[in-house]
Amino acid sequence: MAKPTSPHKRRRSAKEAEVPGLGARRAALRLLDAVLRRGEALETALHAATQGLSRGSDKGLAHAIAADVLRWLPDLDALIDSVTEQPIPADVKSRMVLRMALVQILLLETPPHAVISTALPLTEGGPRRLVHGVLGNLIRSEAKLPEVPTLPTDVAARWGAQWGADMVSAAARALAHRASIDLSFAESAEAERIADMMGGTSLMPGHVRLDHDVSVPELPGYADGHWWVQDIAASLPARLAGRGEGRIAYDLCAAPGGKTMQLAAAGWRVTALDKSAKRLERLSANLARSGLGERVEVAQGDALAWEPAPADLILLDAPCSATGIFRRHPDVLYRAGPRQIAETAELQAALLDRAAGWLKPDGTLIYATCSLERAEGEGQIAAFLARHPEFAILPVNANELPAGIAPTSEGFIRTLPGVLAEQGGADGFFVARLARGG
């Protein structure tokens, strides 16, 4: 038989239920648990974690708190540990509540009394006095976060081994700021017009960059489908395809459709393939908004089991660890480790081998990943070329790229943290363009 709740606890629970903003903090706590304990993606966990929140602002706050905790987690822990005699275990609720509270005080500029009033109820059944004491000590000492976040130790070691200390430093600096919003346009002239209207910056034809804190659906031209959101690095693979002139292209793993729309706008007859019906719904909605749907055939299926006719162009934006988008999705720093990287590299190799057989003689294969791991980029292509001597690198030329991004000595594109830093940066990406012999 369950032990009855004491009147004191019932009164306290009822009072806490009335604390403004408590629901958003509970949702943030659920989000962080999903990422750090269950390994879920932050965006994937968002819907379930924010159930019961009726206001969009509360959902946005929950997401902001969780994302900033992940962005600054090692430094938040260092502050907490600086005022505790005995270390608080990493996986207990009280440490997570303290991380969230510090993010609100130090980054979101929430008044301390409001933070404490929503933090203590989250420690239900836990050490409230400890949480209150730690926060009090840090507030009185005017604790601050460093200007640049500290990367997780394992991530810094892995990236340092691959790219060197300068890349690690650049990645930490990039993590300190939310990414800008990049727009891709079907028509370059429209990009120039809207760039002036929005006060944005164009880094190459058909591109506009905006400050990150804008409401995308409220921007000019959204409803008319003149543009779509797409990081400048993510726009490069489809740009390398050139003009289609009615030729056949397959966009594999295509959703949400940014590259599909680029290819269609460039005159390719595109088949967009993706496994996920839900993601294809978003792709279809984007095609309808852009007015490019008539040029695209949408297909649901697994590329490893698909049997298409030969194509002139295949664009494979392969599933990957997504470590290159850590600025936008800091959860990847805690979800993508050696095992996940090895698994996605194995899948990429299978997809490349499959796609190779669908290409016409003299056709072009463009391979891309939003990854900072060599195993999913340079190493993957080296292994593919060893298995498929009928393919050769079709080098990328500097005049195909925006100023500030240069091809590698092998003719690939590799965007690392620090690229376009003065203009707001770019996602980490790898792109290889390959030609099949006749």
Short mmCIF file of C-alpha atoms in Angstrom, two decimals:
data_model
loop_
_atom_site.label_atom_id
_atom_site.label_comp_id
_atom_site.label_asym_id
_atom_site.label_seq_id
_atom_site.Cartn_x
_atom_site.Cartn_y
_atom_site.Cartn_z
CA MET A 1 0.00 0.00 0.00
CA ALA A 2 1.38 3.39 -0.99
CA LYS A 3 2.47 5.68 1.79
CA PRO A 4 0.09 8.68 2.06
CA THR A 5 1.52 12.07 1.12
CA SER A 6 1.89 14.38 4.09
CA PRO A 7 -0.26 17.56 4.18
CA HIS A 8 2.94 19.62 4.20
CA LYS A 9 4.17 18.03 0.97
CA ARG A 10 0.73 18.35 -0.64
CA ARG A 11 0.66 22.08 0.19
CA ARG A 12 4.19 22.52 -1.13
CA SER A 13 3.36 20.65 -4.39
CA ALA A 14 0.25 22.76 -4.95
CA LYS A 15 2.21 25.95 -4.35
CA GLU A 16 4.99 24.86 -6.71
CA ALA A 17 2.47 24.04 -9.44
CA GLU A 18 1.63 27.74 -9.51
CA VAL A 19 5.24 28.91 -10.04
CA PRO A 20 5.34 30.76 -13.38
CA GLY A 21 7.66 29.14 -15.91
CA LEU A 22 8.09 25.89 -14.00
CA GLY A 23 6.60 23.87 -16.87
CA ALA A 24 9.23 25.15 -19.32
CA ARG A 25 12.02 24.19 -16.90
CA ARG A 26 10.59 20.72 -16.41
CA ALA A 27 10.51 20.33 -20.19
CA ALA A 28 14.17 21.44 -20.42
CA LEU A 29 15.06 18.85 -17.79
CA ARG A 30 13.31 16.15 -19.84
CA LEU A 31 15.15 17.29 -22.96
CA LEU A 32 18.54 17.06 -21.31
CA ASP A 33 17.73 13.64 -19.88
CA ALA A 34 16.76 12.44 -23.37
CA VAL A 35 20.06 13.66 -24.85
CA LEU A 36 22.56 12.81 -22.13
CA ARG A 37 21.05 9.63 -20.73
CA ARG A 38 19.21 8.10 -23.69
CA GLY A 39 21.32 9.47 -26.55
CA GLU A 40 18.42 11.08 -28.41
CA ALA A 41 18.80 14.07 -30.70
CA LEU A 42 17.67 17.33 -29.12
CA GLU A 43 15.29 18.17 -31.98
CA THR A 44 13.86 14.65 -32.00
CA ALA A 45 13.14 14.74 -28.27
CA LEU A 46 11.64 18.23 -28.34
CA HIS A 47 8.05 17.28 -29.19
CA ALA A 48 7.66 14.69 -26.45
CA ALA A 49 9.50 16.76 -23.85
CA THR A 50 7.32 19.85 -24.38
CA GLN A 51 3.96 18.10 -24.32
CA GLY A 52 1.62 20.08 -22.10
CA LEU A 53 3.22 23.45 -22.88
CA SER A 54 0.60 25.48 -24.71
CA ARG A 55 2.68 28.57 -25.41
CA GLY A 56 5.32 28.65 -28.09
CA SER A 57 7.45 30.92 -25.91
CA ASP A 58 7.63 28.23 -23.21
CA LYS A 59 8.71 25.63 -25.76
CA GLY A 60 11.32 28.03 -27.08
CA LEU A 61 12.62 28.68 -23.56
CA ALA A 62 12.89 24.95 -22.82
CA HIS A 63 14.88 24.45 -26.01
CA ALA A 64 17.12 27.47 -25.32
CA ILE A 65 17.94 26.30 -21.79
CA ALA A 66 18.75 22.76 -22.90
CA ALA A 67 20.83 23.86 -25.89
CA ASP A 68 22.89 26.31 -23.83
CA VAL A 69 23.53 23.70 -21.15
CA LEU A 70 24.93 21.42 -23.85
CA ARG A 71 26.93 24.28 -25.35
CA TRP A 72 28.64 25.14 -22.05
CA LEU A 73 28.39 21.90 -20.05
CA PRO A 74 32.07 21.41 -19.04
CA ASP A 75 32.31 25.02 -17.88
CA LEU A 76 29.03 24.84 -15.95
CA ASP A 77 30.32 21.76 -14.18
CA ALA A 78 33.57 23.50 -13.33
CA LEU A 79 31.64 26.31 -11.63
CA ILE A 80 29.50 23.86 -9.68
CA ASP A 81 32.53 21.85 -8.56
CA SER A 82 34.32 25.00 -7.43
CA VAL A 83 31.88 25.50 -4.52
CA THR A 84 31.15 21.92 -3.43
CA GLU A 85 33.28 19.99 -0.97
CA GLN A 86 32.10 16.62 -2.29
CA PRO A 87 31.60 16.19 -6.06
CA ILE A 88 27.96 15.88 -7.10
CA PRO A 89 27.61 12.77 -9.30
CA ALA A 90 27.37 13.63 -12.99
CA ASP A 91 24.11 11.79 -13.57
CA VAL A 92 21.99 13.04 -10.67
CA LYS A 93 19.11 15.46 -11.07
CA SER A 94 20.53 18.07 -8.73
CA ARG A 95 23.59 18.63 -10.96
CA MET A 96 21.38 19.00 -14.02
CA VAL A 97 19.14 21.48 -12.22
CA LEU A 98 22.19 23.51 -11.23
CA ARG A 99 23.45 23.53 -14.83
CA MET A 100 20.08 24.80 -16.01
CA ALA A 101 19.91 27.45 -13.30
CA LEU A 102 23.37 28.78 -14.13
CA VAL A 103 22.54 29.00 -17.84
CA GLN A 104 19.50 31.11 -17.02
CA ILE A 105 21.44 33.45 -14.73
CA LEU A 106 24.67 33.76 -16.71
CA LEU A 107 23.47 33.53 -20.31
CA LEU A 108 19.73 34.21 -20.45
CA GLU A 109 19.94 36.98 -17.83
CA THR A 110 17.00 35.66 -15.83
CA PRO A 111 16.71 37.30 -12.37
CA PRO A 112 18.26 35.02 -9.71
CA HIS A 113 15.11 34.94 -7.58
CA ALA A 114 13.09 33.69 -10.55
CA VAL A 115 15.71 31.05 -11.28
CA ILE A 116 15.77 29.77 -7.71
CA SER A 117 11.97 29.67 -7.50
CA THR A 118 11.85 27.35 -10.52
CA ALA A 119 14.99 25.36 -9.72
CA LEU A 120 14.11 24.12 -6.24
CA PRO A 121 10.84 22.41 -7.26
CA LEU A 122 12.76 20.45 -9.87
CA THR A 123 14.80 18.77 -7.13
CA GLU A 124 11.70 17.02 -5.84
CA GLY A 125 12.85 14.26 -3.53
CA GLY A 126 16.43 15.52 -3.72
CA PRO A 127 18.85 17.83 -1.90
CA ARG A 128 17.09 21.21 -2.13
CA ARG A 129 19.34 22.72 0.51
CA LEU A 130 22.44 21.75 -1.48
CA VAL A 131 21.06 23.24 -4.70
CA HIS A 132 20.05 26.44 -2.92
CA GLY A 133 23.46 26.70 -1.25
CA VAL A 134 25.46 26.13 -4.44
CA LEU A 135 23.43 28.72 -6.34
CA GLY A 136 23.72 31.19 -3.48
CA ASN A 137 27.50 30.83 -3.31
CA LEU A 138 27.91 31.26 -7.07
CA ILE A 139 25.58 34.27 -7.19
CA ARG A 140 27.38 35.99 -4.31
CA SER A 141 30.78 35.33 -5.88
CA GLU A 142 29.54 36.79 -9.18
CA ALA A 143 30.58 33.64 -11.02
CA LYS A 144 31.11 33.95 -14.78
CA LEU A 145 31.54 31.61 -17.70
CA PRO A 146 34.66 31.93 -19.87
CA GLU A 147 34.36 33.82 -23.15
CA VAL A 148 34.89 30.59 -25.11
CA PRO A 149 33.25 27.27 -24.16
CA THR A 150 35.35 24.23 -23.34
CA LEU A 151 34.76 21.31 -25.71
CA PRO A 152 34.14 17.86 -24.19
CA THR A 153 37.51 16.21 -23.59
CA ASP A 154 36.93 13.27 -25.93
CA VAL A 155 35.72 15.50 -28.77
CA ALA A 156 38.68 17.87 -28.43
CA ALA A 157 41.09 14.91 -28.46
CA ARG A 158 39.47 13.31 -31.51
CA TRP A 159 39.34 16.51 -33.55
CA GLY A 160 42.81 17.52 -32.44
CA ALA A 161 44.24 14.21 -33.67
CA GLN A 162 42.59 14.70 -37.07
CA TRP A 163 42.94 18.43 -37.67
CA GLY A 164 45.28 19.95 -35.07
CA ALA A 165 45.00 22.33 -32.14
CA ASP A 166 44.01 25.36 -34.23
CA MET A 167 40.87 23.60 -35.45
CA VAL A 168 39.90 22.70 -31.88
CA SER A 169 40.31 26.32 -30.80
CA ALA A 170 38.24 27.51 -33.76
CA ALA A 171 35.52 24.97 -32.94
CA ALA A 172 35.32 26.20 -29.36
CA ARG A 173 34.99 29.80 -30.56
CA ALA A 174 32.28 28.79 -33.03
CA LEU A 175 30.36 27.00 -30.28
CA ALA A 176 30.10 30.23 -28.30
CA HIS A 177 27.68 31.73 -30.83
CA ARG A 178 24.47 30.56 -32.41
CA ALA A 179 24.77 30.15 -36.16
CA SER A 180 23.48 32.72 -38.61
CA ILE A 181 20.58 31.91 -40.93
CA ASP A 182 21.50 31.29 -44.57
CA LEU A 183 18.93 31.42 -47.37
CA SER A 184 19.27 29.79 -50.79
CA PHE A 185 17.39 31.26 -53.75
CA ALA A 186 16.22 29.71 -56.98
CA GLU A 187 16.98 33.00 -58.77
CA SER A 188 20.11 35.04 -58.04
CA ALA A 189 18.39 38.29 -58.99
CA GLU A 190 15.73 37.65 -56.37
CA ALA A 191 18.46 37.07 -53.80
CA GLU A 192 19.96 40.48 -54.50
CA ARG A 193 16.57 42.19 -54.20
CA ILE A 194 15.63 40.49 -50.94
CA ALA A 195 19.12 40.91 -49.47
CA ASP A 196 18.66 44.68 -49.73
CA MET A 197 15.15 44.45 -48.31
CA MET A 198 16.19 42.28 -45.34
CA GLY A 199 19.50 43.97 -44.67
CA GLY A 200 21.29 40.67 -45.23
CA THR A 201 24.69 39.84 -46.72
CA SER A 202 25.28 37.79 -49.86
CA LEU A 203 28.40 35.62 -49.82
CA MET A 204 27.80 34.15 -53.29
CA PRO A 205 25.14 34.32 -56.03
CA GLY A 206 21.78 33.01 -54.87
CA HIS A 207 22.68 33.31 -51.18
CA VAL A 208 21.69 35.67 -48.34
CA ARG A 209 22.92 35.54 -44.73
CA LEU A 210 20.84 36.97 -41.88
CA ASP A 211 21.27 37.40 -38.14
CA HIS A 212 20.19 34.27 -36.25
CA ASP A 213 17.44 35.87 -34.17
CA VAL A 214 14.88 36.34 -36.95
CA SER A 215 11.48 34.67 -37.39
CA VAL A 216 11.85 32.77 -40.65
CA PRO A 217 8.13 32.52 -41.60
CA GLU A 218 7.78 36.30 -41.21
CA LEU A 219 10.57 37.13 -43.67
CA PRO A 220 9.71 38.63 -47.09
CA GLY A 221 9.19 36.02 -49.78
CA TYR A 222 8.67 33.05 -47.43
CA ALA A 223 5.08 32.37 -48.46
CA ASP A 224 5.97 32.88 -52.13
CA GLY A 225 8.67 30.22 -51.94
CA HIS A 226 11.42 32.49 -53.25
CA TRP A 227 13.98 30.91 -50.91
CA TRP A 228 14.61 28.20 -48.34
CA VAL A 229 16.84 27.95 -45.26
CA GLN A 230 20.14 26.19 -46.00
CA ASP A 231 23.60 26.72 -44.52
CA ILE A 232 26.06 27.98 -47.09
CA ALA A 233 28.21 24.85 -46.73
CA ALA A 234 25.16 22.63 -47.28
CA SER A 235 24.37 24.52 -50.49
CA LEU A 236 27.73 23.70 -52.10
CA PRO A 237 27.18 20.04 -53.16
CA ALA A 238 24.23 20.83 -55.45
CA ARG A 239 26.00 23.90 -56.85
CA LEU A 240 28.77 21.59 -58.08
CA ALA A 241 26.26 19.77 -60.30
CA GLY A 242 25.96 22.71 -62.68
CA ARG A 243 23.04 23.18 -65.08
CA GLY A 244 20.83 20.17 -65.66
CA GLU A 245 19.31 20.98 -69.06
CA GLY A 246 16.68 18.31 -68.56
CA ARG A 247 19.07 15.54 -67.59
CA ILE A 248 18.21 12.96 -64.90
CA ALA A 249 19.38 13.39 -61.29
CA TYR A 250 18.82 11.33 -58.16
CA ASP A 251 18.97 13.05 -54.79
CA LEU A 252 19.44 10.28 -52.25
CA CYS A 253 18.54 10.75 -48.58
CA ALA A 254 16.91 13.91 -49.89
CA ALA A 255 14.68 15.25 -47.10
CA PRO A 256 14.08 18.01 -46.13
CA GLY A 257 14.78 18.97 -49.73
CA GLY A 258 17.17 21.91 -49.91
CA LYS A 259 19.45 20.20 -52.42
CA THR A 260 16.48 18.80 -54.34
CA MET A 261 15.16 22.32 -54.85
CA GLN A 262 18.59 23.56 -55.92
CA LEU A 263 18.85 20.82 -58.55
CA ALA A 264 15.31 21.42 -59.81
CA ALA A 265 15.93 25.17 -60.05
CA ALA A 266 19.08 24.41 -62.08
CA GLY A 267 17.08 22.46 -64.65
CA TRP A 268 17.60 18.86 -63.54
CA ARG A 269 14.80 16.27 -63.70
CA VAL A 270 15.06 15.13 -60.10
CA THR A 271 13.92 12.04 -58.24
CA ALA A 272 14.14 12.71 -54.51
CA LEU A 273 14.44 9.52 -52.47
CA ASP A 274 14.21 9.18 -48.68
CA LYS A 275 13.33 6.36 -46.27
CA SER A 276 11.28 8.49 -43.90
CA ALA A 277 7.66 9.21 -44.82
CA LYS A 278 7.54 11.95 -42.20
CA ARG A 279 10.62 13.69 -43.57
CA LEU A 280 9.22 13.38 -47.09
CA GLU A 281 6.11 15.23 -45.96
CA ARG A 282 8.35 18.17 -45.11
CA LEU A 283 10.17 17.85 -48.43
CA SER A 284 6.87 17.85 -50.33
CA ALA A 285 5.70 20.92 -48.41
CA ASN A 286 8.94 22.73 -49.29
CA LEU A 287 8.54 21.80 -52.96
CA ALA A 288 4.97 23.07 -52.97
CA ARG A 289 5.97 26.36 -51.34
CA SER A 290 8.84 26.89 -53.77
CA GLY A 291 6.77 26.03 -56.85
CA LEU A 292 9.39 23.48 -57.93
CA GLY A 293 7.29 20.39 -57.28
CA GLU A 294 6.43 19.83 -60.95
CA ARG A 295 10.11 19.22 -61.71
CA VAL A 296 10.57 16.61 -58.97
CA GLU A 297 9.39 13.05 -58.45
CA VAL A 298 9.27 12.17 -54.74
CA ALA A 299 9.91 8.53 -53.82
CA GLN A 300 9.91 6.78 -50.46
CA GLY A 301 12.28 3.89 -50.07
CA ASP A 302 15.58 2.52 -48.85
CA ALA A 303 18.42 3.37 -51.19
CA LEU A 304 20.02 0.02 -50.37
CA ALA A 305 17.01 -1.77 -51.88
CA TRP A 306 16.02 0.72 -54.61
CA GLU A 307 16.29 -0.32 -58.29
CA PRO A 308 16.25 2.79 -60.53
CA ALA A 309 17.20 3.34 -64.15
CA PRO A 310 20.64 4.89 -64.81
CA ALA A 311 21.04 8.61 -64.08
CA ASP A 312 23.31 11.41 -65.28
CA LEU A 313 23.86 12.73 -61.75
CA ILE A 314 23.62 11.21 -58.29
CA LEU A 315 23.86 13.41 -55.23
CA LEU A 316 24.34 11.42 -52.03
CA ASP A 317 24.12 13.60 -48.92
CA ALA A 318 24.74 10.58 -46.78
CA PRO A 319 23.55 9.90 -43.22
CA CYS A 320 26.43 10.75 -40.91
CA SER A 321 27.46 11.60 -37.36
CA ALA A 322 26.44 15.25 -38.06
CA THR A 323 29.38 16.53 -36.02
CA GLY A 324 29.74 19.37 -38.51
CA ILE A 325 26.52 21.02 -37.35
CA PHE A 326 27.55 21.23 -33.70
CA ARG A 327 26.98 25.02 -33.66
CA ARG A 328 23.28 24.50 -34.38
CA HIS A 329 22.92 21.18 -32.60
CA PRO A 330 25.35 21.02 -29.66
CA ASP A 331 23.82 17.71 -28.58
CA VAL A 332 25.96 15.96 -31.26
CA LEU A 333 28.99 16.64 -29.07
CA TYR A 334 27.54 14.15 -26.57
CA ARG A 335 25.81 11.70 -28.92
CA ALA A 336 28.36 11.08 -31.68
CA GLY A 337 31.30 9.01 -30.52
CA PRO A 338 33.61 6.45 -32.17
CA ARG A 339 30.94 3.74 -32.30
CA GLN A 340 28.37 5.97 -34.00
CA ILE A 341 30.98 7.31 -36.44
CA ALA A 342 32.06 3.77 -37.38
CA GLU A 343 28.43 2.70 -37.89
CA THR A 344 27.59 5.62 -40.15
CA ALA A 345 30.82 5.15 -42.12
CA GLU A 346 29.82 1.55 -42.80
CA LEU A 347 26.40 2.69 -44.04
CA GLN A 348 27.97 5.39 -46.22
CA ALA A 349 30.23 2.84 -47.90
CA ALA A 350 27.23 0.62 -48.69
CA LEU A 351 25.28 3.57 -50.11
CA LEU A 352 28.21 4.67 -52.26
CA ASP A 353 28.66 1.17 -53.67
CA ARG A 354 24.95 0.98 -54.42
CA ALA A 355 24.80 4.40 -56.08
CA ALA A 356 27.86 3.69 -58.22
CA GLY A 357 25.91 1.10 -60.21
CA TRP A 358 23.13 3.56 -61.12
CA LEU A 359 25.30 6.10 -62.87
CA LYS A 360 25.52 6.40 -66.64
CA PRO A 361 28.97 6.34 -68.27
CA ASP A 362 30.49 9.83 -67.97
CA GLY A 363 27.95 10.59 -65.19
CA THR A 364 28.75 12.49 -62.01
CA LEU A 365 28.52 11.32 -58.41
CA ILE A 366 28.56 13.99 -55.68
CA TYR A 367 29.11 12.70 -52.14
CA ALA A 368 28.59 14.93 -49.10
CA THR A 369 28.39 14.68 -45.33
CA CYS A 370 27.91 17.29 -42.61
CA SER A 371 30.68 15.63 -40.62
CA LEU A 372 34.05 16.71 -39.26
CA GLU A 373 35.32 13.13 -39.21
CA ARG A 374 37.82 11.96 -41.83
CA ALA A 375 36.33 8.46 -41.71
CA GLU A 376 33.12 9.91 -43.15
CA GLY A 377 34.88 12.13 -45.69
CA GLU A 378 38.40 11.80 -47.03
CA GLY A 379 38.82 8.25 -45.77
CA GLN A 380 35.47 7.19 -47.19
CA ILE A 381 36.27 8.45 -50.68
CA ALA A 382 39.77 6.96 -50.68
CA ALA A 383 38.28 3.56 -49.88
CA PHE A 384 35.55 3.98 -52.52
CA LEU A 385 38.05 4.83 -55.26
CA ALA A 386 40.11 1.78 -54.32
CA ARG A 387 37.00 -0.40 -54.76
CA HIS A 388 35.82 1.38 -57.93
CA PRO A 389 38.70 2.16 -60.30
CA GLU A 390 36.17 3.24 -62.95
CA PHE A 391 35.64 6.44 -60.91
CA ALA A 392 37.98 9.41 -60.65
CA ILE A 393 37.95 12.68 -58.72
CA LEU A 394 36.45 15.57 -60.68
CA PRO A 395 38.28 18.39 -58.88
CA VAL A 396 36.37 21.36 -57.52
CA ASN A 397 37.65 24.68 -58.84
CA ALA A 398 38.08 27.80 -56.73
CA ASN A 399 35.71 29.76 -59.01
CA GLU A 400 32.90 27.39 -58.06
CA LEU A 401 33.14 28.41 -54.40
CA PRO A 402 32.47 31.58 -52.39
CA ALA A 403 35.39 33.76 -51.33
CA GLY A 404 36.85 32.33 -48.13
CA ILE A 405 36.29 28.67 -49.06
CA ALA A 406 38.97 26.95 -51.14
CA PRO A 407 39.20 23.41 -52.53
CA THR A 408 41.65 21.03 -50.91
CA SER A 409 44.77 19.86 -52.72
CA GLU A 410 42.86 16.70 -53.70
CA GLY A 411 40.05 18.74 -55.25
CA PHE A 412 37.53 18.19 -52.43
CA ILE A 413 35.62 20.70 -50.32
CA ARG A 414 36.35 20.55 -46.59
CA THR A 415 34.86 23.28 -44.41
CA LEU A 416 36.28 23.29 -40.89
CA PRO A 417 35.51 25.56 -37.92
CA GLY A 418 37.14 28.89 -38.63
CA VAL A 419 36.04 29.03 -42.27
CA LEU A 420 34.24 32.33 -42.96
CA ALA A 421 34.69 33.16 -39.27
CA GLU A 422 34.50 36.93 -39.82
CA GLN A 423 31.26 36.51 -41.77
CA GLY A 424 29.61 34.25 -39.19
CA GLY A 425 31.12 30.87 -39.99
CA ALA A 426 29.80 27.80 -41.78
CA ASP A 427 28.83 24.26 -40.90
CA GLY A 428 31.46 21.55 -41.09
CA PHE A 429 31.10 19.76 -44.42
CA PHE A 430 32.89 17.39 -46.76
CA VAL A 431 32.11 17.22 -50.49
CA ALA A 432 33.67 15.09 -53.22
CA ARG A 433 32.72 15.20 -56.91
CA LEU A 434 33.50 12.04 -58.85
CA ALA A 435 33.19 11.14 -62.53
CA ARG A 436 32.48 7.67 -63.88
CA GLY A 437 34.53 6.72 -66.90
CA GLY A 438 32.85 6.06 -70.24
#
